[in-house]
């Protein structure tokens, strides 16, 4: 009550308005500044987290690669007999001083998986059998340096990562391996990654793609499973790289950057809480609030004093107006004060002078009204305050088929049809009590027929400031209009029923994009369930034509079209392949409309994609066919001049495949081809191209691989194919491979020359006894 009384004063309202304007301005400026600064801070934060994670991932890759290369070089220098290796193992480990600075432990392991020497010897691992360790099995199978997944070591069950390199004797026979272990809980390069901080509370973690923690800057745990239920962590485990906004385990918003490592299937993740990243913007808001409070404290009293001074003349004028209205004052009110107040006083004096003139002409106007209504085409009825008829015009007599003299002094409500009378009286009375114009539709009785007539009725009170004089009612016969409306409504319902059963979506929108009509199929496309009318079509969906987004302006400015194949995506992230048709209705006019017909085109596009895939792939092995392989080779040759490392072509010709088909049958041969295809595909990178070129001939394109690395990969494929055997009826079947390698040169005129060099390598391999890898150099290299 006190607040209401305080706001009853114009001075207090003006002061409150000034304060409100100041507060709203400050709030708008604060919100705008906060949003802009937060957007800028978020962009900077994303760039900073991505940079830190990228640098750490590159540093880890470089350190792991360097350690692997050092171990590989040392292993090459240990070429000796197996007995000599066992006899000198302790001396050999002790002399590799450089490895002590790179690893927590250095081990020599014989071909059977037994540790024969170690450093430091305090670990007491000599004699341990590691043949069941994953790194031992992988090294013996691939015969290449290996970086292991994290594991629990025999020494105090500590978590560690092992890097191994195979050792061969003078005949190239595997006799053991040298390995270096890095403890995940020790002071090493992995531990230091976990100590990196981003801002005040951001941190960095390293984990494997199968979900094992290597370094955790938040909780300092290693060899613990990651939270795979977190969507961003799950993305990182599948190979995602980039920056995204996510939530941590406590539900806080964070910026997370992920970088996959090149040397091992690990990833580095950097996390920075948004609260920390937005700290400068939050401090700015706090400072602005204090400034706002100070401004209000100064301006509020000042505004109160100024407005009270301005209101003094208005208070005097108000008292004189009250006296003039009550008759206490007979002279005009004084004209003084500000221009606005003087204008009010002059206007009031003019109104009072005109009042007498208005009253004197009121009788003349009433006579004029009666004469005017006589020729009006709509019915007009005047009643007194009790609702009794005092005047009707000829049009009303025609509507009710009554004589005007017979209607005089009758209650107007008595002429309403009995079934509608109670409703009409209640609404009539409520409108007049609230000083509102009554507007309604109901039936009136006719004197010449039992059938009523439908009327559109409007009633307004005739009032003066002192009293009510009665009502004036306007009546219009709408019987024929309602009949036409019913017919149109039936046609609309019929059309709606037809459109509702159509599988095609049909909708109509105005120029602002608001949906004015849509059938059920159209609402399903829009993603609004059964009713999508009054929603904005262009805000609810995204329509793209060949990676170009079509906007409302494109449709409004364009012509009618049919069979435009587009992609439609709604707010529920549902995506549809659509055959789109659009028509303009009343183009260029104020009530212009656009009609869209949406047909689901998914089946046709799936059929095209299937045919396209079959045209470029081998149906048996699911690998690319020769046509697609030649296209990829031509593309790789085009970019060969821009690559730092040479791209390599590998041709694989199967040895002794015909006996497999002849003895085991074609089904066995097909099974062997599919397994070999899986081996080739799993042995290379995802970016490499693997194809079946003919019956038992395969090809692999290795972009930017380098000839040395490609040769190592080819040896691994050769060994894997040699070990692949299929058992049938107690007999084992298999093949070997003759592999030709050659580098792609910018000087090559085309794919044919490259294929000829690689094919020559296959012929040489077969001539030298098969099951070999032959590298054919580029002419002049």
Short mmCIF file of N, CA, C and O in Angstrom, two decimals, residues 252-364:
data_model
loop_
_atom_site.label_atom_id
_atom_site.label_comp_id
_atom_site.label_asym_id
_atom_site.label_seq_id
_atom_site.Cartn_x
_atom_site.Cartn_y
_atom_site.Cartn_z
N UNK A 252 30.42 -28.75 -14.86
CA UNK A 252 30.87 -27.40 -15.20
C UNK A 252 31.21 -27.33 -16.69
O UNK A 252 31.78 -28.26 -17.25
N UNK A 253 30.87 -26.17 -17.32
CA UNK A 253 31.19 -25.95 -18.72
C UNK A 253 32.69 -25.75 -18.88
O UNK A 253 33.30 -24.98 -18.14
N UNK A 254 33.28 -26.46 -19.86
CA UNK A 254 34.73 -26.36 -20.09
C UNK A 254 34.98 -26.28 -21.59
O UNK A 254 34.15 -26.66 -22.40
N UNK A 255 36.17 -25.74 -21.93
CA UNK A 255 36.67 -25.79 -23.30
C UNK A 255 37.67 -26.95 -23.36
O UNK A 255 38.60 -27.00 -22.56
N UNK A 256 37.46 -27.85 -24.30
CA UNK A 256 38.32 -29.03 -24.39
C UNK A 256 38.91 -29.12 -25.80
O UNK A 256 38.19 -29.04 -26.78
N UNK A 257 40.25 -29.23 -25.86
CA UNK A 257 40.95 -29.41 -27.12
C UNK A 257 41.60 -30.79 -27.14
O UNK A 257 42.16 -31.23 -26.13
N UNK A 258 41.48 -31.49 -28.27
CA UNK A 258 42.00 -32.86 -28.40
C UNK A 258 42.96 -32.91 -29.59
O UNK A 258 42.65 -32.38 -30.67
N UNK A 259 44.12 -33.52 -29.39
CA UNK A 259 45.09 -33.73 -30.47
C UNK A 259 45.55 -35.19 -30.44
O UNK A 259 46.02 -35.68 -29.40
N UNK A 260 45.34 -35.89 -31.54
CA UNK A 260 45.76 -37.29 -31.63
C UNK A 260 47.27 -37.34 -31.92
O UNK A 260 47.81 -36.52 -32.66
N UNK A 261 47.96 -38.30 -31.30
CA UNK A 261 49.40 -38.45 -31.51
C UNK A 261 49.65 -39.31 -32.74
O UNK A 261 48.87 -40.20 -33.07
N UNK A 262 50.75 -39.03 -33.40
CA UNK A 262 51.06 -39.72 -34.65
C UNK A 262 51.80 -41.03 -34.43
O UNK A 262 51.65 -41.98 -35.19
N UNK A 263 52.63 -41.09 -33.39
CA UNK A 263 53.49 -42.26 -33.20
C UNK A 263 52.77 -43.42 -32.53
O UNK A 263 53.13 -44.58 -32.74
N UNK A 264 51.81 -43.13 -31.69
CA UNK A 264 51.11 -44.16 -30.92
C UNK A 264 49.63 -43.82 -30.89
O UNK A 264 49.25 -42.67 -31.08
N UNK A 265 48.75 -44.81 -30.64
CA UNK A 265 47.31 -44.53 -30.56
C UNK A 265 46.94 -43.90 -29.23
O UNK A 265 46.16 -44.46 -28.46
N UNK A 266 47.52 -42.74 -28.95
CA UNK A 266 47.22 -41.96 -27.76
C UNK A 266 46.66 -40.61 -28.21
O UNK A 266 46.78 -40.23 -29.37
N UNK A 267 46.08 -39.89 -27.26
CA UNK A 267 45.67 -38.52 -27.55
C UNK A 267 45.97 -37.64 -26.34
O UNK A 267 46.05 -38.10 -25.21
N UNK A 268 46.18 -36.36 -26.64
CA UNK A 268 46.43 -35.35 -25.60
C UNK A 268 45.21 -34.45 -25.53
O UNK A 268 44.73 -33.97 -26.56
N UNK A 269 44.67 -34.25 -24.34
CA UNK A 269 43.48 -33.42 -24.14
C UNK A 269 43.79 -32.30 -23.17
O UNK A 269 44.37 -32.53 -22.11
N UNK A 270 43.40 -31.09 -23.55
CA UNK A 270 43.54 -29.93 -22.67
C UNK A 270 42.16 -29.44 -22.27
O UNK A 270 41.25 -29.32 -23.10
N UNK A 271 41.96 -29.17 -20.98
CA UNK A 271 40.66 -28.76 -20.45
C UNK A 271 40.83 -27.44 -19.71
O UNK A 271 41.71 -27.31 -18.85
N UNK A 272 39.99 -26.47 -20.04
CA UNK A 272 40.02 -25.15 -19.38
C UNK A 272 38.59 -24.78 -19.01
O UNK A 272 37.76 -24.55 -19.87
N UNK A 273 38.25 -24.71 -17.71
CA UNK A 273 36.89 -24.33 -17.30
C UNK A 273 36.53 -22.94 -17.81
O UNK A 273 37.34 -22.02 -17.78
N UNK A 274 35.28 -22.81 -18.32
CA UNK A 274 34.84 -21.52 -18.84
C UNK A 274 34.83 -20.45 -17.74
O UNK A 274 35.06 -19.28 -18.01
N UNK A 275 34.56 -20.86 -16.50
CA UNK A 275 34.54 -19.89 -15.41
C UNK A 275 35.89 -19.23 -15.27
O UNK A 275 36.00 -18.02 -15.02
N UNK A 276 36.96 -20.02 -15.43
CA UNK A 276 38.31 -19.47 -15.35
C UNK A 276 38.61 -18.61 -16.58
O UNK A 276 39.17 -17.53 -16.49
N UNK A 277 38.19 -19.09 -17.78
CA UNK A 277 38.47 -18.35 -19.01
C UNK A 277 37.73 -17.02 -19.06
O UNK A 277 38.22 -16.04 -19.63
N UNK A 278 36.54 -16.97 -18.43
CA UNK A 278 35.74 -15.75 -18.47
C UNK A 278 35.96 -14.86 -17.25
O UNK A 278 35.19 -13.92 -17.02
N UNK A 279 36.96 -15.14 -16.45
CA UNK A 279 37.19 -14.36 -15.22
C UNK A 279 37.35 -12.86 -15.51
O UNK A 279 36.79 -12.03 -14.79
N UNK A 280 38.09 -12.41 -16.57
CA UNK A 280 38.21 -10.97 -16.82
C UNK A 280 36.85 -10.32 -17.10
O UNK A 280 36.57 -9.21 -16.64
N UNK A 281 35.97 -11.02 -17.86
CA UNK A 281 34.66 -10.46 -18.16
C UNK A 281 33.81 -10.35 -16.90
O UNK A 281 33.07 -9.37 -16.70
N UNK A 282 33.91 -11.34 -15.99
CA UNK A 282 33.13 -11.29 -14.75
C UNK A 282 33.59 -10.14 -13.86
O UNK A 282 32.77 -9.47 -13.20
N UNK A 283 34.90 -9.90 -13.82
CA UNK A 283 35.39 -8.76 -13.02
C UNK A 283 34.89 -7.44 -13.60
O UNK A 283 34.56 -6.51 -12.86
N UNK A 284 34.79 -7.35 -14.93
CA UNK A 284 34.28 -6.12 -15.55
C UNK A 284 32.84 -5.88 -15.15
O UNK A 284 32.44 -4.74 -14.86
N UNK A 285 32.01 -6.95 -15.10
CA UNK A 285 30.61 -6.79 -14.71
C UNK A 285 30.51 -6.30 -13.27
O UNK A 285 29.71 -5.41 -12.95
N UNK A 286 31.32 -6.85 -12.37
CA UNK A 286 31.29 -6.41 -10.98
C UNK A 286 31.64 -4.92 -10.86
O UNK A 286 30.97 -4.16 -10.12
N UNK A 287 32.64 -4.47 -11.60
CA UNK A 287 33.03 -3.05 -11.54
C UNK A 287 31.91 -2.16 -12.07
O UNK A 287 31.63 -1.08 -11.51
N UNK A 288 31.25 -2.59 -13.16
CA UNK A 288 30.17 -1.79 -13.72
C UNK A 288 28.99 -1.68 -12.75
O UNK A 288 28.33 -0.64 -12.68
N UNK A 289 28.70 -2.75 -12.01
CA UNK A 289 27.61 -2.69 -11.03
C UNK A 289 27.90 -1.68 -9.93
O UNK A 289 27.01 -0.93 -9.49
N UNK A 290 29.14 -1.62 -9.46
CA UNK A 290 29.49 -0.63 -8.43
C UNK A 290 29.37 0.79 -8.97
O UNK A 290 28.90 1.70 -8.28
N UNK A 291 29.79 0.99 -10.22
CA UNK A 291 29.66 2.32 -10.82
C UNK A 291 28.19 2.70 -10.95
O UNK A 291 27.79 3.85 -10.70
N UNK A 292 27.33 1.72 -11.35
CA UNK A 292 25.91 1.99 -11.48
C UNK A 292 25.29 2.40 -10.14
O UNK A 292 24.50 3.36 -10.07
N UNK A 293 25.65 1.71 -9.06
CA UNK A 293 25.12 2.08 -7.74
C UNK A 293 25.54 3.49 -7.35
O UNK A 293 24.74 4.27 -6.77
N UNK A 294 26.76 3.86 -7.68
CA UNK A 294 27.23 5.21 -7.34
C UNK A 294 26.46 6.27 -8.13
O UNK A 294 26.08 7.32 -7.59
N UNK A 295 26.22 6.01 -9.41
CA UNK A 295 25.47 6.97 -10.24
C UNK A 295 24.06 7.14 -9.72
O UNK A 295 23.53 8.27 -9.63
N UNK A 296 23.39 6.03 -9.37
CA UNK A 296 22.01 6.11 -8.85
C UNK A 296 21.98 6.90 -7.54
O UNK A 296 21.09 7.72 -7.30
N UNK A 297 22.96 6.67 -6.67
CA UNK A 297 22.99 7.37 -5.38
C UNK A 297 23.12 8.87 -5.55
O UNK A 297 22.60 9.66 -4.75
N UNK A 298 23.78 9.32 -6.62
CA UNK A 298 23.95 10.76 -6.85
C UNK A 298 22.75 11.35 -7.58
O UNK A 298 22.25 12.42 -7.23
N UNK A 299 22.26 10.65 -8.64
CA UNK A 299 21.22 11.23 -9.48
C UNK A 299 19.83 11.17 -8.87
O UNK A 299 19.00 12.04 -9.16
N UNK A 300 19.51 10.16 -8.04
CA UNK A 300 18.15 10.03 -7.50
C UNK A 300 17.75 11.25 -6.67
O UNK A 300 16.69 11.86 -6.93
N UNK A 301 18.51 11.70 -5.68
CA UNK A 301 18.12 12.90 -4.93
C UNK A 301 18.07 14.15 -5.81
O UNK A 301 17.16 14.98 -5.66
N UNK A 302 19.03 14.27 -6.75
CA UNK A 302 19.04 15.44 -7.63
C UNK A 302 17.79 15.48 -8.49
O UNK A 302 17.16 16.56 -8.66
N UNK A 303 17.39 14.33 -9.07
CA UNK A 303 16.19 14.29 -9.90
C UNK A 303 14.94 14.60 -9.09
O UNK A 303 14.02 15.28 -9.57
N UNK A 304 14.88 14.14 -7.84
CA UNK A 304 13.72 14.40 -6.99
C UNK A 304 13.55 15.89 -6.75
O UNK A 304 12.43 16.44 -6.83
N UNK A 305 14.64 16.60 -6.47
CA UNK A 305 14.57 18.04 -6.22
C UNK A 305 14.13 18.79 -7.47
O UNK A 305 13.26 19.68 -7.43
N UNK A 306 14.71 18.44 -8.64
CA UNK A 306 14.38 19.15 -9.89
C UNK A 306 12.92 18.93 -10.27
O UNK A 306 12.20 19.89 -10.61
N UNK A 307 12.43 17.70 -10.21
CA UNK A 307 11.06 17.42 -10.64
C UNK A 307 10.03 18.05 -9.71
O UNK A 307 8.96 18.48 -10.15
N UNK A 308 10.30 18.12 -8.42
CA UNK A 308 9.35 18.77 -7.51
C UNK A 308 9.22 20.25 -7.82
O UNK A 308 8.13 20.82 -7.74
N UNK A 309 10.34 20.88 -8.20
CA UNK A 309 10.25 22.29 -8.58
C UNK A 309 9.44 22.48 -9.85
O UNK A 309 8.69 23.46 -9.98
N UNK A 310 9.56 21.56 -10.78
CA UNK A 310 8.82 21.68 -12.03
C UNK A 310 7.33 21.43 -11.85
O UNK A 310 6.51 21.88 -12.67
N UNK A 311 6.91 20.71 -10.81
CA UNK A 311 5.51 20.32 -10.61
C UNK A 311 4.67 21.36 -9.87
O UNK A 311 3.46 21.22 -9.76
N UNK A 312 5.30 22.41 -9.32
CA UNK A 312 4.53 23.41 -8.53
C UNK A 312 3.45 24.08 -9.37
O UNK A 312 2.27 24.13 -8.96
N UNK A 313 3.75 24.60 -10.61
CA UNK A 313 2.67 25.21 -11.40
C UNK A 313 1.57 24.21 -11.76
O UNK A 313 0.40 24.58 -11.84
N UNK A 314 1.90 22.97 -11.95
CA UNK A 314 0.90 21.97 -12.30
C UNK A 314 -0.06 21.71 -11.15
O UNK A 314 -1.25 21.51 -11.35
N UNK A 315 0.44 21.74 -9.92
CA UNK A 315 -0.44 21.55 -8.75
C UNK A 315 -1.44 22.70 -8.64
O UNK A 315 -2.63 22.49 -8.34
N UNK A 316 -0.97 23.92 -8.88
CA UNK A 316 -1.88 25.09 -8.82
C UNK A 316 -2.97 24.97 -9.88
O UNK A 316 -4.16 25.20 -9.62
N UNK A 317 -2.56 24.56 -11.13
CA UNK A 317 -3.53 24.40 -12.21
C UNK A 317 -4.54 23.32 -11.87
O UNK A 317 -5.73 23.46 -12.15
N UNK A 318 -4.11 22.24 -11.25
CA UNK A 318 -5.03 21.17 -10.88
C UNK A 318 -6.11 21.64 -9.93
O UNK A 318 -7.27 21.27 -10.06
N UNK A 319 -5.75 22.45 -8.93
CA UNK A 319 -6.75 22.98 -7.99
C UNK A 319 -7.77 23.87 -8.69
O UNK A 319 -8.97 23.81 -8.41
N UNK A 320 -7.30 24.74 -9.63
CA UNK A 320 -8.23 25.62 -10.34
C UNK A 320 -9.17 24.82 -11.25
O UNK A 320 -10.36 25.16 -11.36
N UNK A 321 -8.67 23.75 -11.88
CA UNK A 321 -9.54 22.92 -12.72
C UNK A 321 -10.63 22.27 -11.89
O UNK A 321 -11.79 22.17 -12.33
N UNK A 322 -10.27 21.78 -10.70
CA UNK A 322 -11.28 21.16 -9.83
C UNK A 322 -12.36 22.17 -9.43
O UNK A 322 -13.55 21.86 -9.43
N UNK A 323 -11.94 23.40 -9.09
CA UNK A 323 -12.91 24.45 -8.71
C UNK A 323 -13.82 24.81 -9.88
O UNK A 323 -15.03 25.01 -9.71
N UNK A 324 -13.24 24.87 -11.08
CA UNK A 324 -14.05 25.22 -12.27
C UNK A 324 -15.05 24.12 -12.57
O UNK A 324 -16.20 24.40 -12.94
N UNK A 325 -14.66 22.88 -12.41
CA UNK A 325 -15.58 21.76 -12.69
C UNK A 325 -16.73 21.73 -11.69
O UNK A 325 -17.87 21.42 -12.05
N UNK A 326 -16.45 22.04 -10.42
CA UNK A 326 -17.49 22.00 -9.37
C UNK A 326 -18.35 23.25 -9.38
O UNK A 326 -19.34 23.30 -8.64
N UNK A 327 -18.00 24.25 -10.17
CA UNK A 327 -18.79 25.48 -10.22
C UNK A 327 -18.38 26.53 -9.22
O UNK A 327 -18.97 27.61 -9.17
N UNK A 328 -17.40 26.22 -8.39
CA UNK A 328 -16.93 27.20 -7.40
C UNK A 328 -16.27 28.38 -8.10
O UNK A 328 -16.39 29.53 -7.69
N UNK A 329 -15.59 28.09 -9.22
CA UNK A 329 -14.92 29.13 -9.99
C UNK A 329 -15.66 29.30 -11.30
O UNK A 329 -15.90 28.34 -12.03
N UNK A 330 -16.01 30.53 -11.61
CA UNK A 330 -16.76 30.82 -12.84
C UNK A 330 -15.89 31.45 -13.91
O UNK A 330 -16.26 31.47 -15.08
N UNK A 331 -14.74 31.98 -13.52
CA UNK A 331 -13.85 32.61 -14.49
C UNK A 331 -12.89 31.56 -15.05
O UNK A 331 -12.67 30.52 -14.43
N UNK A 332 -12.30 31.82 -16.21
CA UNK A 332 -11.33 30.87 -16.78
C UNK A 332 -10.14 30.68 -15.84
O UNK A 332 -9.80 31.55 -15.05
N UNK A 333 -9.48 29.52 -15.96
CA UNK A 333 -8.31 29.23 -15.12
C UNK A 333 -7.15 30.11 -15.57
O UNK A 333 -7.08 30.56 -16.72
N UNK A 334 -6.22 30.38 -14.62
CA UNK A 334 -5.05 31.21 -14.93
C UNK A 334 -4.10 30.46 -15.87
O UNK A 334 -3.89 29.25 -15.74
N UNK A 335 -3.50 31.21 -16.79
CA UNK A 335 -2.54 30.65 -17.73
C UNK A 335 -1.15 31.11 -17.33
O UNK A 335 -0.81 32.29 -17.43
N UNK A 336 -0.30 30.19 -16.79
CA UNK A 336 1.06 30.52 -16.36
C UNK A 336 1.87 29.23 -16.30
O UNK A 336 1.35 28.15 -16.48
N UNK A 337 3.19 29.38 -16.02
CA UNK A 337 4.06 28.21 -15.88
C UNK A 337 4.72 27.84 -17.20
O UNK A 337 4.88 28.66 -18.11
N UNK A 338 5.15 26.60 -17.27
CA UNK A 338 5.86 26.11 -18.44
C UNK A 338 4.94 26.08 -19.66
O UNK A 338 3.70 26.10 -19.52
N UNK A 339 5.49 26.04 -20.89
CA UNK A 339 4.64 26.04 -22.10
C UNK A 339 3.62 24.91 -22.11
O UNK A 339 2.49 25.11 -22.55
N UNK A 340 4.02 23.74 -21.65
CA UNK A 340 3.07 22.62 -21.64
C UNK A 340 1.90 22.89 -20.69
O UNK A 340 0.74 22.58 -21.02
N UNK A 341 2.18 23.47 -19.51
CA UNK A 341 1.11 23.76 -18.54
C UNK A 341 0.20 24.86 -19.07
O UNK A 341 -1.03 24.80 -18.93
N UNK A 342 0.80 25.89 -19.72
CA UNK A 342 -0.02 26.96 -20.29
C UNK A 342 -0.93 26.41 -21.39
O UNK A 342 -2.09 26.81 -21.51
N UNK A 343 -0.43 25.46 -22.17
CA UNK A 343 -1.23 24.87 -23.23
C UNK A 343 -2.42 24.10 -22.65
O UNK A 343 -3.52 24.16 -23.18
N UNK A 344 -2.19 23.37 -21.51
CA UNK A 344 -3.29 22.64 -20.86
C UNK A 344 -4.35 23.61 -20.38
O UNK A 344 -5.56 23.40 -20.55
N UNK A 345 -3.93 24.73 -19.76
CA UNK A 345 -4.89 25.72 -19.24
C UNK A 345 -5.70 26.35 -20.37
O UNK A 345 -6.93 26.48 -20.27
N UNK A 346 -5.03 26.71 -21.47
CA UNK A 346 -5.75 27.31 -22.60
C UNK A 346 -6.71 26.32 -23.22
O UNK A 346 -7.84 26.67 -23.60
N UNK A 347 -6.28 25.06 -23.32
CA UNK A 347 -7.17 24.04 -23.88
C UNK A 347 -8.39 23.84 -23.02
O UNK A 347 -9.52 23.70 -23.52
N UNK A 348 -8.20 23.79 -21.70
CA UNK A 348 -9.34 23.62 -20.79
C UNK A 348 -10.33 24.77 -20.92
O UNK A 348 -11.55 24.55 -20.97
N UNK A 349 -9.84 25.99 -21.00
CA UNK A 349 -10.74 27.15 -21.14
C UNK A 349 -11.52 27.07 -22.44
O UNK A 349 -12.72 27.36 -22.49
N UNK A 350 -10.83 26.63 -23.51
CA UNK A 350 -11.50 26.50 -24.80
C UNK A 350 -12.56 25.42 -24.75
O UNK A 350 -13.68 25.59 -25.28
N UNK A 351 -12.26 24.29 -24.11
CA UNK A 351 -13.24 23.19 -24.00
C UNK A 351 -14.48 23.63 -23.24
O UNK A 351 -15.61 23.29 -23.61
N UNK A 352 -14.28 24.36 -22.16
CA UNK A 352 -15.43 24.80 -21.36
C UNK A 352 -16.33 25.75 -22.15
O UNK A 352 -17.56 25.74 -22.01
N UNK A 353 -15.70 26.59 -23.00
CA UNK A 353 -16.49 27.51 -23.82
C UNK A 353 -17.29 26.75 -24.86
O UNK A 353 -18.44 27.09 -25.18
N UNK A 354 -16.68 25.69 -25.40
CA UNK A 354 -17.36 24.93 -26.44
C UNK A 354 -18.43 24.01 -25.89
O UNK A 354 -19.32 23.55 -26.63
N UNK A 355 -18.36 23.72 -24.59
CA UNK A 355 -19.31 22.78 -23.98
C UNK A 355 -20.73 23.30 -24.11
O UNK A 355 -21.65 22.53 -24.47
N UNK A 356 -20.91 24.55 -23.84
CA UNK A 356 -22.27 25.12 -23.90
C UNK A 356 -22.81 25.05 -25.32
O UNK A 356 -24.00 24.75 -25.54
N UNK A 357 -21.89 25.33 -26.27
CA UNK A 357 -22.32 25.28 -27.65
C UNK A 357 -22.72 23.85 -28.04
O UNK A 357 -23.68 23.65 -28.79
N UNK A 358 -21.99 22.85 -27.54
CA UNK A 358 -22.32 21.46 -27.84
C UNK A 358 -23.67 21.07 -27.29
O UNK A 358 -24.47 20.40 -27.96
N UNK A 359 -23.95 21.44 -26.07
CA UNK A 359 -25.24 21.10 -25.46
C UNK A 359 -26.40 21.72 -26.22
O UNK A 359 -27.46 21.11 -26.37
N UNK A 360 -26.17 22.94 -26.70
CA UNK A 360 -27.27 23.62 -27.41
C UNK A 360 -27.56 22.98 -28.76
O UNK A 360 -28.68 23.04 -29.26
N UNK A 361 -26.52 22.35 -29.35
CA UNK A 361 -26.73 21.75 -30.67
C UNK A 361 -27.08 20.26 -30.59
O UNK A 361 -27.26 19.62 -31.63
N UNK A 362 -27.15 19.73 -29.34
CA UNK A 362 -27.41 18.29 -29.20
C UNK A 362 -28.77 17.91 -29.77
O UNK A 362 -28.91 16.89 -30.45
N UNK A 363 -29.80 18.72 -29.52
CA UNK A 363 -31.14 18.42 -30.01
C UNK A 363 -31.16 18.41 -31.53
O UNK A 363 -31.80 17.56 -32.17
N UNK A 364 -30.44 19.39 -32.14
CA UNK A 364 -30.39 19.44 -33.59
C UNK A 364 -29.73 18.18 -34.17
O UNK A 364 -30.17 17.63 -35.18
#
